[in-house]
Amino acid sequence: NKLKKNKDEREKLALGSFFDDGPGIYTSCSKSRKPSLSSQLQSGMNLQICFVKDSGSDKDSNSSSYSDRDTTEEESESLGDLDFLTRQKKLQAEAKMALAMAKMQAEVEKQKRKKYECLMKRSLKPTNLRDMTMGQLQVIVNDLPSQIKSLNEELVQLLLIWDELHMEQDGQLVHTEDTTRHTESQQKHMAEKMSDK
C-alpha cells in the first residue's frame, strides 16, 4: 500500500508539473513561431490560392479531355478505315472462292453428263439390242425405272446446287456494289478532308 501511494504521488507530481508548465510553453511558442495551421485556416489565407489552383487544374483537365477526345476520334476513324479495308479484302476473297467452287461444280456436272450420255447412247443402240438375249433385254427394261429415278434425283440435286450458287453469286455482287460505293464515298470524304487542311 505504501509503495502504491508513493507511486500515485509521483504520477500526480509529474502530471501536475507538466500541466503547470504547459501554458507557458505554448504561449512562448505561439509568440516566437509562425501562426499555427488552425489559425491560418481560420484567417482564410490559403483559400484563394487553393481556388486558383483548382480552376487551373480544371482548365488543364478540360484541355486534356478535349485533346483525348480528338485523339480518340482520329483513332476510331483510322480503325474504321482499317476495318473497312479488311472487310473489302475478305469479300473479294470470298467472291474468288465462290467463283472457283462454281467452276469446279460446273466441270463435275459436265463430266457426269458425258458419262450418262455415253451410257444412254450405248444402251439405246439398235445393234446392241439385237445381239442381246431376251433375259438381257428384260434386265435392261427392269433397270430403266431405277435409272430414271436416280437421274431425276440427281437433276433435283443439281438444280438445288445451281440455285444456291446463283443466290450466292447475287449476294456477292450486291456486296461488291456496296463496297464500291462505300470506297468511293470514303475517298471523296478523305479528299475533302485533305483539301480543308
Coordinates of C-alpha atoms in Angstrom, one line a residue:
N1 CA 0.0 0.0 0.0
K2 CA 2.8 2.4 0.9
L3 CA 4.5 1.7 -2.4
K4 CA 1.3 2.2 -4.3
K5 CA 0.8 5.6 -2.5
N6 CA 4.3 6.7 -3.3
K7 CA 3.8 5.7 -7.0
D8 CA 0.5 7.7 -7.2
E9 CA 2.1 10.7 -5.6
R10 CA 5.0 10.6 -8.1
E11 CA 2.5 10.4 -11.0
K12 CA 0.5 13.3 -9.7
L13 CA 3.6 15.4 -9.2
A14 CA 4.8 14.6 -12.7
L15 CA 1.4 15.4 -14.3
G16 CA 0.9 18.5 -12.3
S17 CA 4.3 20.0 -13.2
F18 CA 3.5 19.2 -16.9
F19 CA 0.2 21.0 -16.8
D20 CA 1.6 23.9 -14.8
D21 CA 4.4 24.4 -17.3
G22 CA 2.3 23.7 -20.4
P23 CA 0.5 27.1 -20.9
G24 CA 3.8 28.9 -20.5
I25 CA 5.4 26.7 -23.0
Y26 CA 2.6 27.0 -25.6
T27 CA 2.4 30.8 -25.0
S28 CA 6.0 31.3 -25.7
C29 CA 6.0 29.1 -28.7
S30 CA 3.0 30.9 -30.2
K31 CA 4.7 34.2 -29.7
S32 CA 8.0 33.2 -31.2
R33 CA 6.9 30.9 -34.1
K34 CA 4.7 31.3 -37.1
P35 CA 0.9 31.1 -36.7
S36 CA -0.5 27.6 -36.3
L37 CA -2.3 25.7 -39.0
S38 CA -5.7 26.2 -37.4
S39 CA -5.2 30.0 -37.2
Q40 CA -4.1 30.1 -40.8
L41 CA -7.2 28.2 -41.9
Q42 CA -9.4 30.5 -39.7
S43 CA -7.9 33.6 -41.3
G44 CA -8.6 32.2 -44.8
M45 CA -5.1 32.9 -46.2
N46 CA -4.9 29.9 -48.4
L47 CA -8.5 29.7 -49.6
Q48 CA -8.0 31.9 -52.6
I49 CA -4.8 30.1 -53.6
C50 CA -6.5 26.7 -53.4
F51 CA -9.3 28.0 -55.6
V52 CA -7.0 29.4 -58.2
K53 CA -5.1 26.1 -58.4
D54 CA -8.3 24.1 -58.7
S55 CA -9.5 26.3 -61.5
G56 CA -6.2 25.9 -63.3
S57 CA -6.3 22.2 -62.9
D58 CA -9.9 22.2 -64.2
K59 CA -8.7 24.1 -67.3
D60 CA -5.9 21.6 -67.7
S61 CA -8.2 18.7 -67.3
N62 CA -10.7 20.2 -69.8
S63 CA -8.0 20.8 -72.3
S64 CA -6.6 17.3 -71.8
S65 CA -10.1 15.8 -72.2
Y66 CA -10.6 17.8 -75.4
S67 CA -7.3 16.5 -76.8
D68 CA -8.0 13.0 -75.6
R69 CA -11.4 13.2 -77.3
D70 CA -9.8 14.4 -80.6
T71 CA -7.2 11.7 -80.4
T72 CA -10.0 9.1 -79.8
E73 CA -12.0 10.3 -82.7
E74 CA -9.0 10.2 -85.0
E75 CA -8.1 6.7 -83.8
S76 CA -11.6 5.5 -84.2
E77 CA -11.7 6.9 -87.7
S78 CA -8.5 5.2 -88.7
L79 CA -9.7 1.9 -87.1
G80 CA -12.9 2.3 -89.1
D81 CA -10.9 2.6 -92.3
L82 CA -8.8 -0.4 -91.4
D83 CA -12.0 -2.4 -90.7
F84 CA -13.5 -1.4 -94.0
L85 CA -10.3 -2.4 -95.9
T86 CA -10.3 -5.7 -94.1
R87 CA -13.9 -6.4 -94.9
Q88 CA -13.3 -5.4 -98.5
K89 CA -10.4 -7.9 -98.8
K90 CA -12.5 -10.6 -97.1
L91 CA -15.4 -10.1 -99.5
Q92 CA -13.1 -10.2 -102.5
A93 CA -11.5 -13.4 -101.3
E94 CA -15.0 -14.9 -100.7
A95 CA -16.1 -13.9 -104.2
K96 CA -13.0 -15.5 -105.7
M97 CA -13.6 -18.7 -103.7
A98 CA -17.2 -18.9 -104.7
L99 CA -16.3 -18.4 -108.4
A100 CA -13.7 -21.2 -108.2
M101 CA -16.2 -23.5 -106.5
A102 CA -18.8 -22.7 -109.1
K103 CA -16.3 -23.5 -111.9
M104 CA -15.4 -26.8 -110.2
Q105 CA -19.0 -27.7 -109.8
A106 CA -19.8 -26.9 -113.4
E107 CA -16.9 -29.2 -114.5
V108 CA -18.2 -32.0 -112.4
E109 CA -21.6 -31.7 -113.8
K110 CA -20.2 -31.7 -117.3
Q111 CA -18.3 -34.9 -116.7
K112 CA -21.4 -36.5 -115.2
R113 CA -23.5 -35.5 -118.2
K114 CA -20.9 -37.0 -120.6
K115 CA -20.9 -40.3 -118.6
Y116 CA -24.7 -40.6 -118.7
E117 CA -24.9 -39.6 -122.3
C118 CA -22.4 -42.4 -123.2
L119 CA -24.4 -44.9 -121.2
M120 CA -27.7 -43.9 -122.7
K121 CA -26.3 -44.0 -126.2
R122 CA -24.7 -47.4 -125.7
S123 CA -27.9 -48.9 -124.3
L124 CA -30.2 -47.5 -127.0
K125 CA -28.2 -48.6 -130.0
P126 CA -30.3 -51.0 -132.1
T127 CA -27.3 -53.2 -133.0
N128 CA -26.6 -53.8 -129.3
L129 CA -30.2 -54.6 -128.6
R130 CA -30.4 -57.1 -131.5
D131 CA -27.4 -59.0 -130.2
M132 CA -28.8 -59.3 -126.7
T133 CA -30.9 -62.2 -125.4
M134 CA -34.4 -61.9 -124.0
G135 CA -33.1 -62.2 -120.5
Q136 CA -30.6 -59.4 -121.0
L137 CA -33.3 -57.2 -122.5
Q138 CA -35.6 -57.9 -119.6
V139 CA -32.8 -56.9 -117.2
I140 CA -32.4 -53.6 -119.1
V141 CA -36.2 -53.0 -119.0
N142 CA -36.4 -53.7 -115.3
D143 CA -33.4 -51.4 -114.6
L144 CA -34.8 -48.4 -116.6
P145 CA -37.2 -47.2 -113.8
S146 CA -34.4 -47.2 -111.2
Q147 CA -32.2 -45.3 -113.7
I148 CA -34.9 -42.8 -114.3
K149 CA -35.5 -42.3 -110.6
S150 CA -31.8 -41.9 -110.0
L151 CA -31.4 -39.4 -112.8
N152 CA -34.4 -37.4 -111.5
E153 CA -33.0 -37.2 -108.0
E154 CA -29.6 -36.1 -109.4
L155 CA -31.3 -33.5 -111.5
V156 CA -33.1 -32.1 -108.4
Q157 CA -29.8 -32.0 -106.5
L158 CA -28.1 -30.2 -109.4
L159 CA -30.9 -27.7 -109.6
L160 CA -30.6 -27.0 -105.9
I161 CA -26.9 -26.5 -106.2
W162 CA -27.4 -24.2 -109.2
D163 CA -30.0 -22.2 -107.3
E164 CA -27.7 -21.9 -104.3
L165 CA -24.7 -20.9 -106.3
H166 CA -26.9 -18.4 -108.2
M167 CA -28.1 -16.8 -104.9
E168 CA -24.5 -16.7 -103.6
Q169 CA -23.4 -15.0 -106.8
D170 CA -26.1 -12.4 -106.4
G171 CA -25.2 -11.8 -102.8
Q172 CA -21.5 -11.4 -103.8
L173 CA -22.5 -8.9 -106.5
V174 CA -24.5 -6.9 -104.0
H175 CA -21.6 -6.9 -101.5
T176 CA -19.3 -5.8 -104.3
E177 CA -21.5 -2.9 -105.3
D178 CA -21.9 -1.8 -101.7
T179 CA -18.2 -2.0 -101.1
T180 CA -17.5 0.0 -104.3
R181 CA -20.0 2.7 -103.2
H182 CA -18.5 2.9 -99.7
T183 CA -15.0 3.1 -101.1
E184 CA -15.9 6.0 -103.4
S185 CA -17.6 7.8 -100.5
Q186 CA -14.6 7.3 -98.3
Q187 CA -12.2 8.5 -101.0
K188 CA -14.4 11.6 -101.5
H189 CA -14.5 12.2 -97.8
M190 CA -10.7 11.9 -97.4
A191 CA -10.2 14.2 -100.4
E192 CA -12.5 16.9 -98.9
K193 CA -10.7 16.5 -95.6
M194 CA -7.3 17.0 -97.2
S195 CA -8.5 20.0 -99.1
D196 CA -9.8 21.6 -95.9
K197 CA -6.4 21.2 -94.3

